Short mmCIF file of C-alpha atoms in Angstrom, two decimals:
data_model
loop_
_atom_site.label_atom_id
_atom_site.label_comp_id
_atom_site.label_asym_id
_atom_site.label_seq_id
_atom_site.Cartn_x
_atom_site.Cartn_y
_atom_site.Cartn_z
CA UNK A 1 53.51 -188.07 -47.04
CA UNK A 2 51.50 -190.64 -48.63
CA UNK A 3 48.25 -190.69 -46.74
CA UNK A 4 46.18 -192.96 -49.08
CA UNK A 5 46.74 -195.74 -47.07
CA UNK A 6 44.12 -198.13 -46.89
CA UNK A 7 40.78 -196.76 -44.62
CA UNK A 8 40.03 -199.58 -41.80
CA UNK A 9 36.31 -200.86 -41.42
CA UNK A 10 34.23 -197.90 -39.52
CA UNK A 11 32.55 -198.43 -35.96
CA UNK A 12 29.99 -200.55 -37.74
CA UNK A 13 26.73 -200.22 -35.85
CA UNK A 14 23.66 -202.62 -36.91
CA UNK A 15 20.20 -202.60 -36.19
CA UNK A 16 19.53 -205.56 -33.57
CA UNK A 17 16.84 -207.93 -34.16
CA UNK A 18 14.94 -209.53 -30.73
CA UNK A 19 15.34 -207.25 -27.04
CA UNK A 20 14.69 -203.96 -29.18
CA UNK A 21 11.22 -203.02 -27.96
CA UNK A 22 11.21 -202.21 -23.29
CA UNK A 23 7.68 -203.88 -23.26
CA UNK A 24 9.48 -207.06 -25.39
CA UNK A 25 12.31 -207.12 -23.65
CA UNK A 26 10.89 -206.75 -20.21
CA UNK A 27 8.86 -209.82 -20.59
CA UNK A 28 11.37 -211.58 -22.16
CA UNK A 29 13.84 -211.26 -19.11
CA UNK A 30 10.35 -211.94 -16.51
CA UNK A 31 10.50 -215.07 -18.83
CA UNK A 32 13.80 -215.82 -19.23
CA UNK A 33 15.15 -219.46 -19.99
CA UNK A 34 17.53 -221.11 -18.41
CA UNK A 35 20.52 -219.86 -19.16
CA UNK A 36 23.80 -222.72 -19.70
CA UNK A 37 21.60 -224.59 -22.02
CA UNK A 38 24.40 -225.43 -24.27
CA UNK A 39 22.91 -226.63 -27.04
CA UNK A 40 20.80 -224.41 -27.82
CA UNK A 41 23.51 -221.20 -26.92
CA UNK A 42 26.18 -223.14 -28.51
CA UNK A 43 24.61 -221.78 -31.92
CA UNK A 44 25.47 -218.37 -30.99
CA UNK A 45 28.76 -219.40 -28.96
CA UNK A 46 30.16 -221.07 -32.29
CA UNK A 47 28.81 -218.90 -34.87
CA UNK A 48 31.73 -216.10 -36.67
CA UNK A 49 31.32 -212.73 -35.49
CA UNK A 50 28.49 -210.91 -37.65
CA UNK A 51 26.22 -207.74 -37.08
CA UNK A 52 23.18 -208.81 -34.88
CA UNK A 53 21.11 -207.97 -38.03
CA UNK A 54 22.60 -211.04 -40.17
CA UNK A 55 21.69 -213.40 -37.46
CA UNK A 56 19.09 -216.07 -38.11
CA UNK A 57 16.48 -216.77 -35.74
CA UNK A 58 17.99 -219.41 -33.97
CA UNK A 59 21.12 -217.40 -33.74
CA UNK A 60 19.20 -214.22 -32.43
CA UNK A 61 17.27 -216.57 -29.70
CA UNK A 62 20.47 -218.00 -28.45
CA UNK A 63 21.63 -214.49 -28.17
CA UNK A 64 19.17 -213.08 -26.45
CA UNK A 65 19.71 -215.79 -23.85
CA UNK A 66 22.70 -215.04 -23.10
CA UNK A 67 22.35 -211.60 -22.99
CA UNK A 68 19.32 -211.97 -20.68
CA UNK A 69 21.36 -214.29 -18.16
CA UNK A 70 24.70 -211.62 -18.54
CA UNK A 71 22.24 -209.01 -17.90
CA UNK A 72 21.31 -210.69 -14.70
CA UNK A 73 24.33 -210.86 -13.14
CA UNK A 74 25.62 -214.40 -14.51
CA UNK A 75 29.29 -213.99 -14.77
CA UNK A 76 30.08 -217.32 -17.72
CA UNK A 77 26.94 -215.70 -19.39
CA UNK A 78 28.70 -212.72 -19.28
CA UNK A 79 32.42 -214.06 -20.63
CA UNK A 80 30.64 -215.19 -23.76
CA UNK A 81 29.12 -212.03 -24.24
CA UNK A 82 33.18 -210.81 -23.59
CA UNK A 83 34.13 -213.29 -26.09
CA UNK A 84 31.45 -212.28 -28.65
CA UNK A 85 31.72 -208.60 -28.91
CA UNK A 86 35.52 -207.92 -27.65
CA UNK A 87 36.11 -207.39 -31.45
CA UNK A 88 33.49 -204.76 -32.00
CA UNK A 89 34.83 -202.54 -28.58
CA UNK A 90 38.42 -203.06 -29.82
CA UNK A 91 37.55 -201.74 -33.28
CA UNK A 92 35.61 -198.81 -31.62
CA UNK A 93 38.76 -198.40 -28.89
CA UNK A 94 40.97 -198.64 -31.66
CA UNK A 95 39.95 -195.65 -33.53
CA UNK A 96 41.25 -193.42 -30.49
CA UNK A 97 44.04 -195.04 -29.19
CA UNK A 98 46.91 -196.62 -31.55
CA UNK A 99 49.22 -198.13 -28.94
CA UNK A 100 47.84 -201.94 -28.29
CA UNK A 101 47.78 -201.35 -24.46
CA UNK A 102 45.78 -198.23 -24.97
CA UNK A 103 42.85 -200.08 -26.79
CA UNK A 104 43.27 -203.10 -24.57
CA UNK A 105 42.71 -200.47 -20.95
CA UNK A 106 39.62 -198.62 -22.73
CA UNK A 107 37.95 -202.22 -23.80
CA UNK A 108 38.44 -203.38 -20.59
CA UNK A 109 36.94 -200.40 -18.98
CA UNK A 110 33.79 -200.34 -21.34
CA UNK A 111 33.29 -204.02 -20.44
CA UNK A 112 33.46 -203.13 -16.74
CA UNK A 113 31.30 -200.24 -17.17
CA UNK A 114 28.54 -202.99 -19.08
CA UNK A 115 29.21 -204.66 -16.16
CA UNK A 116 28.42 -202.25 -13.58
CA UNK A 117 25.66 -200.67 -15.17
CA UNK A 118 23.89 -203.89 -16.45
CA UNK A 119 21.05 -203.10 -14.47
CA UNK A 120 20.34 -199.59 -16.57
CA UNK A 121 20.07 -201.41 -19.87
CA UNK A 122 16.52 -201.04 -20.55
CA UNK A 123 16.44 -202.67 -23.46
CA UNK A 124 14.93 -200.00 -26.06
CA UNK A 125 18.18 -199.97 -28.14
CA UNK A 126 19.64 -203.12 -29.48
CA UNK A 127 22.54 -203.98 -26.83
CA UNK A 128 24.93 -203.38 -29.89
CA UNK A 129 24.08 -199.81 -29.37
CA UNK A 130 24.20 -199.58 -26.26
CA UNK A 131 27.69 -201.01 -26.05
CA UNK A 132 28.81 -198.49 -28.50
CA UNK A 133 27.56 -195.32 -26.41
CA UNK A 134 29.50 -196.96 -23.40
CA UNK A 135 32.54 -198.01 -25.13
CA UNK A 136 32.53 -194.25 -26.43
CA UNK A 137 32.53 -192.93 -23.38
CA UNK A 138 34.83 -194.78 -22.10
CA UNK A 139 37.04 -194.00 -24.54
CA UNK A 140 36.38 -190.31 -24.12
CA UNK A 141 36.51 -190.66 -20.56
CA UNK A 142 39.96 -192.43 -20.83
CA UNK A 143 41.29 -189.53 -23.17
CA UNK A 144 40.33 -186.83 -20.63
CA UNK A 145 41.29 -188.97 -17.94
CA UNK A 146 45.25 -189.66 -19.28
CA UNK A 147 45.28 -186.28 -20.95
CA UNK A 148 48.03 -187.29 -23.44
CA UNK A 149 48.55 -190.60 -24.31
CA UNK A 150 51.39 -192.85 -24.33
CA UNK A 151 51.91 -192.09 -28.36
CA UNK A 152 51.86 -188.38 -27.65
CA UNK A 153 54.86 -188.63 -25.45
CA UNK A 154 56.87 -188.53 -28.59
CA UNK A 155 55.44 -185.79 -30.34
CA UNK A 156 56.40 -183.23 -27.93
CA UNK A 157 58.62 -181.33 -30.03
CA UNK A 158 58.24 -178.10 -32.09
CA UNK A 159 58.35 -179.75 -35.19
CA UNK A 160 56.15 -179.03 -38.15
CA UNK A 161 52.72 -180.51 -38.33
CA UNK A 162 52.91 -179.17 -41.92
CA UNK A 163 55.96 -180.22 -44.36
CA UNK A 164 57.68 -177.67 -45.18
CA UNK A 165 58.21 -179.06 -48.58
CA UNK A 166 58.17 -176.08 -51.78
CA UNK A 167 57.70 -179.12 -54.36
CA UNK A 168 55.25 -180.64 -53.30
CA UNK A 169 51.85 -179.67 -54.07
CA UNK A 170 49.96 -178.31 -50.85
CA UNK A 171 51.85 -179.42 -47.96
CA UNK A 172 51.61 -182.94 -46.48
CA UNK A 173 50.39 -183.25 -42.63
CA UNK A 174 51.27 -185.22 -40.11
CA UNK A 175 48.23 -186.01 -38.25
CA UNK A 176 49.54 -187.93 -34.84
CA UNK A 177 51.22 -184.49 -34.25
CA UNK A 178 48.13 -182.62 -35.24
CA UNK A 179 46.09 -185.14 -32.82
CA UNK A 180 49.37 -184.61 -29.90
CA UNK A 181 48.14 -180.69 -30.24
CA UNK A 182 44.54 -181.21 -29.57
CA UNK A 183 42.75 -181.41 -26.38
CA UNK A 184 41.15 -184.78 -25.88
CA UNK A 185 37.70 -183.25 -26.08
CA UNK A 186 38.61 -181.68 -29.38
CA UNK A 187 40.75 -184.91 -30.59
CA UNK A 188 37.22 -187.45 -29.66
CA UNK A 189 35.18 -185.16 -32.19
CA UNK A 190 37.64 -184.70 -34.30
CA UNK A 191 37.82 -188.43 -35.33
CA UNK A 192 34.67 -188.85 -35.06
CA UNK A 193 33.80 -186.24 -37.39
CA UNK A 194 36.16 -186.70 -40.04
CA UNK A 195 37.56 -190.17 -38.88
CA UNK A 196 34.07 -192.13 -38.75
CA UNK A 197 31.94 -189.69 -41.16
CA UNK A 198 29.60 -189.33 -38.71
CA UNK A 199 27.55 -186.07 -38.90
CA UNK A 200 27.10 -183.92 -35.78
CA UNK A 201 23.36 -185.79 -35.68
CA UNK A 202 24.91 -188.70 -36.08
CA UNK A 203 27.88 -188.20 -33.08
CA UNK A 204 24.76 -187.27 -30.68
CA UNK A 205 22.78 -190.40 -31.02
CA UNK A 206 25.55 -192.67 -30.72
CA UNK A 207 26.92 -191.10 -27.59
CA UNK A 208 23.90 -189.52 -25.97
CA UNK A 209 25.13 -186.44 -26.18
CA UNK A 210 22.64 -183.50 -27.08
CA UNK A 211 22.90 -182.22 -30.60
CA UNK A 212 22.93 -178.47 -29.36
CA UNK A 213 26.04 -179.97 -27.69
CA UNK A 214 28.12 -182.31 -30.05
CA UNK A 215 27.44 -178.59 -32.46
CA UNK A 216 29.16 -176.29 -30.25
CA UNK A 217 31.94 -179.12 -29.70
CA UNK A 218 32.07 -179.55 -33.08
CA UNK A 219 32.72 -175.92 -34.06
CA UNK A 220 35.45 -175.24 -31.57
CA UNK A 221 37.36 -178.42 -32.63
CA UNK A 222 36.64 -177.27 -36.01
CA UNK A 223 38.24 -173.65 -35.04
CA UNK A 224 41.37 -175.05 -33.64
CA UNK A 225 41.97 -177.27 -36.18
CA UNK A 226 41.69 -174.36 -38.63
CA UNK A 227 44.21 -172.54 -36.48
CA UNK A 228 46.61 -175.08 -36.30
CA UNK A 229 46.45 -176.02 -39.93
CA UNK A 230 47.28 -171.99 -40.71
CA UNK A 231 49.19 -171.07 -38.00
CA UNK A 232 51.56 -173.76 -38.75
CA UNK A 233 51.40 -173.60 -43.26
CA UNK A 234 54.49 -173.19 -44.73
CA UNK B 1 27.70 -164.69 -55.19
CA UNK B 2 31.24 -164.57 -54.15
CA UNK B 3 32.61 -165.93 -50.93
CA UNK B 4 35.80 -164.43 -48.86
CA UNK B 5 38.25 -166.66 -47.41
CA UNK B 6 36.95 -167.14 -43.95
CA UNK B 7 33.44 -168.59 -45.65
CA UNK B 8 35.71 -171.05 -47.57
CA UNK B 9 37.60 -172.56 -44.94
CA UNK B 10 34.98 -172.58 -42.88
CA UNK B 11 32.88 -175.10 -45.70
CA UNK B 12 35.85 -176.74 -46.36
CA UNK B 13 36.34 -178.28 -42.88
CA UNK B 14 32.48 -179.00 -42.53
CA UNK B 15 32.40 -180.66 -45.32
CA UNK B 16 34.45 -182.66 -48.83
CA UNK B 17 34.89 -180.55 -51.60
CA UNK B 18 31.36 -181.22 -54.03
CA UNK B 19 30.24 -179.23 -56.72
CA UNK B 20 29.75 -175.69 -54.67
CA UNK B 21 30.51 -173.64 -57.60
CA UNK B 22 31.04 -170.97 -55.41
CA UNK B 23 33.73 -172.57 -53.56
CA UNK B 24 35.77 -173.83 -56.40
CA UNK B 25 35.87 -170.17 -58.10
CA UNK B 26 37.47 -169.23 -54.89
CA UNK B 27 40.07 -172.03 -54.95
CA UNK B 28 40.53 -171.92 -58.10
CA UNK B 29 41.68 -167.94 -57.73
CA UNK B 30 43.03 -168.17 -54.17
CA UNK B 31 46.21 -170.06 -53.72
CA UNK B 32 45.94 -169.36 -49.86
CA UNK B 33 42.46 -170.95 -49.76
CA UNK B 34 43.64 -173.69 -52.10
CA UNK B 35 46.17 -175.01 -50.31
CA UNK B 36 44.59 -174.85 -46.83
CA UNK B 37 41.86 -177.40 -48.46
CA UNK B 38 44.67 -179.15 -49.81
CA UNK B 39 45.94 -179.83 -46.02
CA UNK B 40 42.27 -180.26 -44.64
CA UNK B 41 41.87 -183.24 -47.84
CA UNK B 42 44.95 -184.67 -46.26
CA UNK B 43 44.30 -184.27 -42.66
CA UNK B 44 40.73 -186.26 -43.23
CA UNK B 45 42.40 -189.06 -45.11
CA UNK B 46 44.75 -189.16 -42.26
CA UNK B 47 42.14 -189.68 -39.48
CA UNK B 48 40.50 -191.81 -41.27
CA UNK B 49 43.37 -194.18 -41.69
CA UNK B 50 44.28 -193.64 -37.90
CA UNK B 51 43.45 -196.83 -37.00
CA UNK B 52 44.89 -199.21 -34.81
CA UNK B 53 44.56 -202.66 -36.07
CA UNK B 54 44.31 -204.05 -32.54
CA UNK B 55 42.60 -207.72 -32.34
CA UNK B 56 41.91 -208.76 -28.58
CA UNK B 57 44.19 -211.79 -27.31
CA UNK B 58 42.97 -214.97 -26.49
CA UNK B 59 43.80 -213.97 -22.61
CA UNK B 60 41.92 -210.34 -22.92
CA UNK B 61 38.65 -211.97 -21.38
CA UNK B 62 40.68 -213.78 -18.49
CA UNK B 63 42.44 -210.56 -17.31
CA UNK B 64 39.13 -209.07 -17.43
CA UNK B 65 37.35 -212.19 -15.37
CA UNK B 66 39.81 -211.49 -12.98
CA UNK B 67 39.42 -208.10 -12.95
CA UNK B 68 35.68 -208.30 -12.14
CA UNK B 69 36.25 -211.50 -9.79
CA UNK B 70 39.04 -208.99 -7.50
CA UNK B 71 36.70 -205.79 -7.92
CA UNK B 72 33.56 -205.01 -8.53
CA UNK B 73 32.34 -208.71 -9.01
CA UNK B 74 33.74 -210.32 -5.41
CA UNK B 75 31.54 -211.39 -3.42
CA UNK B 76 32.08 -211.17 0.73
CA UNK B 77 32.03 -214.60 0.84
CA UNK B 78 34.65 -214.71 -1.99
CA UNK B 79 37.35 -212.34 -0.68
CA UNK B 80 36.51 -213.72 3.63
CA UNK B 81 37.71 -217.24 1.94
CA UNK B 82 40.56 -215.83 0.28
CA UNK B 83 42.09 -214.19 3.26
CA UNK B 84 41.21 -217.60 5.35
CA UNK B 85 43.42 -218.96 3.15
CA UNK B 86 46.17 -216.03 3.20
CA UNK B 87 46.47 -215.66 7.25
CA UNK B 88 48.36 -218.49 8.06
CA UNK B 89 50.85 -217.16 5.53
CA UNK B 90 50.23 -213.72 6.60
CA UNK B 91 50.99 -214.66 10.39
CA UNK B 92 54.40 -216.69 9.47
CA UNK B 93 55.57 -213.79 7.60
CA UNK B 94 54.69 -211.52 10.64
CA UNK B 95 56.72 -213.63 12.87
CA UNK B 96 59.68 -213.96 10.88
CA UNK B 97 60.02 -209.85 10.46
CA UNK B 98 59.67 -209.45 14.24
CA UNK B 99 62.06 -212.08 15.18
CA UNK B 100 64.16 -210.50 12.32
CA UNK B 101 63.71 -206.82 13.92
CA UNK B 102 64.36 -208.10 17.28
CA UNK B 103 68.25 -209.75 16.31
CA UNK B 104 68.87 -206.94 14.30
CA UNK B 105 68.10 -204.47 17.02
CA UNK B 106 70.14 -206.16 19.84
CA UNK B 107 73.01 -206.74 17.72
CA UNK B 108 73.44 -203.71 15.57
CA UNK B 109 74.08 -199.61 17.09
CA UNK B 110 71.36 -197.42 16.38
CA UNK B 111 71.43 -195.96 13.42
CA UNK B 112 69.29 -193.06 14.79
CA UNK B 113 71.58 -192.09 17.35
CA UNK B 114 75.50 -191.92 16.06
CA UNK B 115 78.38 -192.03 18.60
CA UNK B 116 79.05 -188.24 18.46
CA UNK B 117 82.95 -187.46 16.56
CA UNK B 118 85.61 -185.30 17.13
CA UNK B 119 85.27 -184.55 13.67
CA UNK B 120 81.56 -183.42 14.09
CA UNK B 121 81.42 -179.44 13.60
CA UNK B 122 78.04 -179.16 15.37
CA UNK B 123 79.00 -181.07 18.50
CA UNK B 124 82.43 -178.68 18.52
CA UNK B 125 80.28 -175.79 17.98
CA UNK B 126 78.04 -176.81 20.83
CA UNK B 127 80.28 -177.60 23.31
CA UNK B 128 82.34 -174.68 22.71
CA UNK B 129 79.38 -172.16 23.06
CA UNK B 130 78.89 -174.47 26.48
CA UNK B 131 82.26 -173.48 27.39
CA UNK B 132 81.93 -170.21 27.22
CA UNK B 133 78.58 -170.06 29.58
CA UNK B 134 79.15 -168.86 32.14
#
């Protein structure tokens, strides 16, 4: 199997200029502008999809308008912030999920979740951040919750997760049945540890997990990985 | 310092193969070893590439408008005017079904309650142990 297929952009994660400091942003939202002021959030409306951190200052202002007003319970100030970072949750979705409809159910539930728990965004991590943690746990939370996923339903079978091929040098492996083997819990680390890069320090800060935690989950995916990978060698 | 197999595996799924001396001595003399970080190399490139390419549709923030709008996000007032505007509907389907249920009962036999058949082994069975009370 030919697994040097081309590696898709990572859960990029920027640093967030504007609404990064509670004192700043606090003040900010007591002094919030009125939102629907289209020409000035039109910049940020009509400008391409770009880390927070490339953003100019107009840019950043009109985004932090928007934000403020979403944040506040405006619902069109809240379908532009949809609109602006639907891409970024479906990347993130998409590194757990492969079936459309999968990705599609967990973005909608992390936008929900934003939704519901707009009011416990305080403001001392750029909102990129913060919609990573909750888009990865609602991912995780959707992979516990549908215990298999649609994909797996295939997979079900005894067959090899290691070709059984003499020739070839070290044995090719077929990773969606590797994943169909794991337990969610085990299959979220797992791609985050070897699909993202992200080091155990790394896994904790992004999903507000402790690090004592994301260790010990780390190891035991680590272990049954191992076991599967030598229980099941040629 | 030489390393047995379980230290080897164990470094090679923490971490890429670098230039741990130690490590490649081992590979290089362990065939076992070698090709178990031969399948770990592939099962990294393999999650790395699992990946679905999925864009959101133009209609992914209107199903989730109306997903707030019909949860979460509806107002009282919202969801009172809605069903304002459903009961008229509500009440004409309500009337048709019970003059429906009303023809279909004085027309039809119950379906609950069978005209017993000569045929029927429990109603022989019955009136036969009847017979034979005294």
């Amino acid at each position: 199997m030919n697994v040097a297929t081309a590696v898709p952009a990572r859960i990029g994660l920027s640093g967030s200029r504007g609404a990064s400091a509670p004192g700043a942003f606090a003040a900010f939202l007591a002094s919030r502008v009125a939102v629907g002021d289209a020409g000035q959030d039109a910049v940020w409306h009509a400008a391409p999809e770009r880390p927070d951190t490339d953003m100019g200052d107009a840019e950043a202002a009109s985004r932090d308008r928007v934000l403020t007003a979403a944040l506040g319970g405006d619902r069109d100030a809240f379908d532009a912030v949809v609109r602006r970072y639907q891409g970024q949750v479906f990347r993130i979705a998409g590194r757990f999920f492969r079936e459309r409809a999968e990705v599609d159910d967990a973005a909608q539930e992390t936008f929900l979740a934003v939704w519901r728990r707009r009011a416990t965004y305080r403001g001392d991590a750029p909102f990129e951040h913060w919609l990573t943690r909750v888009c990865l746990r609602a991912c995780y939370a959707r992979l516990r919750k549908v215990g298999r996923t649609r994909e797996d339903a295939g997979l079900e079978d005894d067959a090899p997760i290691v070709a059984r091929d003499p020739g070839a040098p070290g044995a090719a492996v077929d990773v969606a049945r590797l994943l169909a083997k794991l337990a969610p819990k085990d299959r979220f680390v797992l791609l985050l540890l070897y699909g993202e890069g992200w080091s155990t320090e790394e896994i904790a800060a992004r999903v507000g997990w402790s690090r004592a935690n994301v260790k010990v989950r780390a190891h035991r995916a680590r272990a049954k990985l191992r076991r599967i990978l030598e229980e099941d060698a040629p | 310092m030489t390393l047995d197999c379980r230290q080897v595996r164990g470094r090679v799924l923490a971490s890429r193969r670098s230039d741990d001396v130690h490590l490649e001595a081992h590979l290089e003399a362990c065939r076992s070893c070698a090709d178990f970080a031969v399948r770990m190399e592939h099962v990294r490139s393999g999650l790395e590439a699992h990946h679905a390419a999925a864009e959101p549709d133009p209609g992914f923030a209107v199903r989730l408008r109306a997903r707030l709008e019909g949860g979460d996000g509806a107002t009282l007032d919202t969801m009172a005017r809605w069903a304002l505007g459903m009961l008229p509907a509500a009440i004409a389907i309500a009337a048709a079904l019970t003059w429906f249920a009303a023809r279909e009962g004085a027309l039809a036999p119950t379906a609950w309650d069978p005209e017993p058949t000569a045929g029927d082994a429990t109603l022989e069975w019955i009136l036969a142990d009847e017979a034979e009370t005294p």
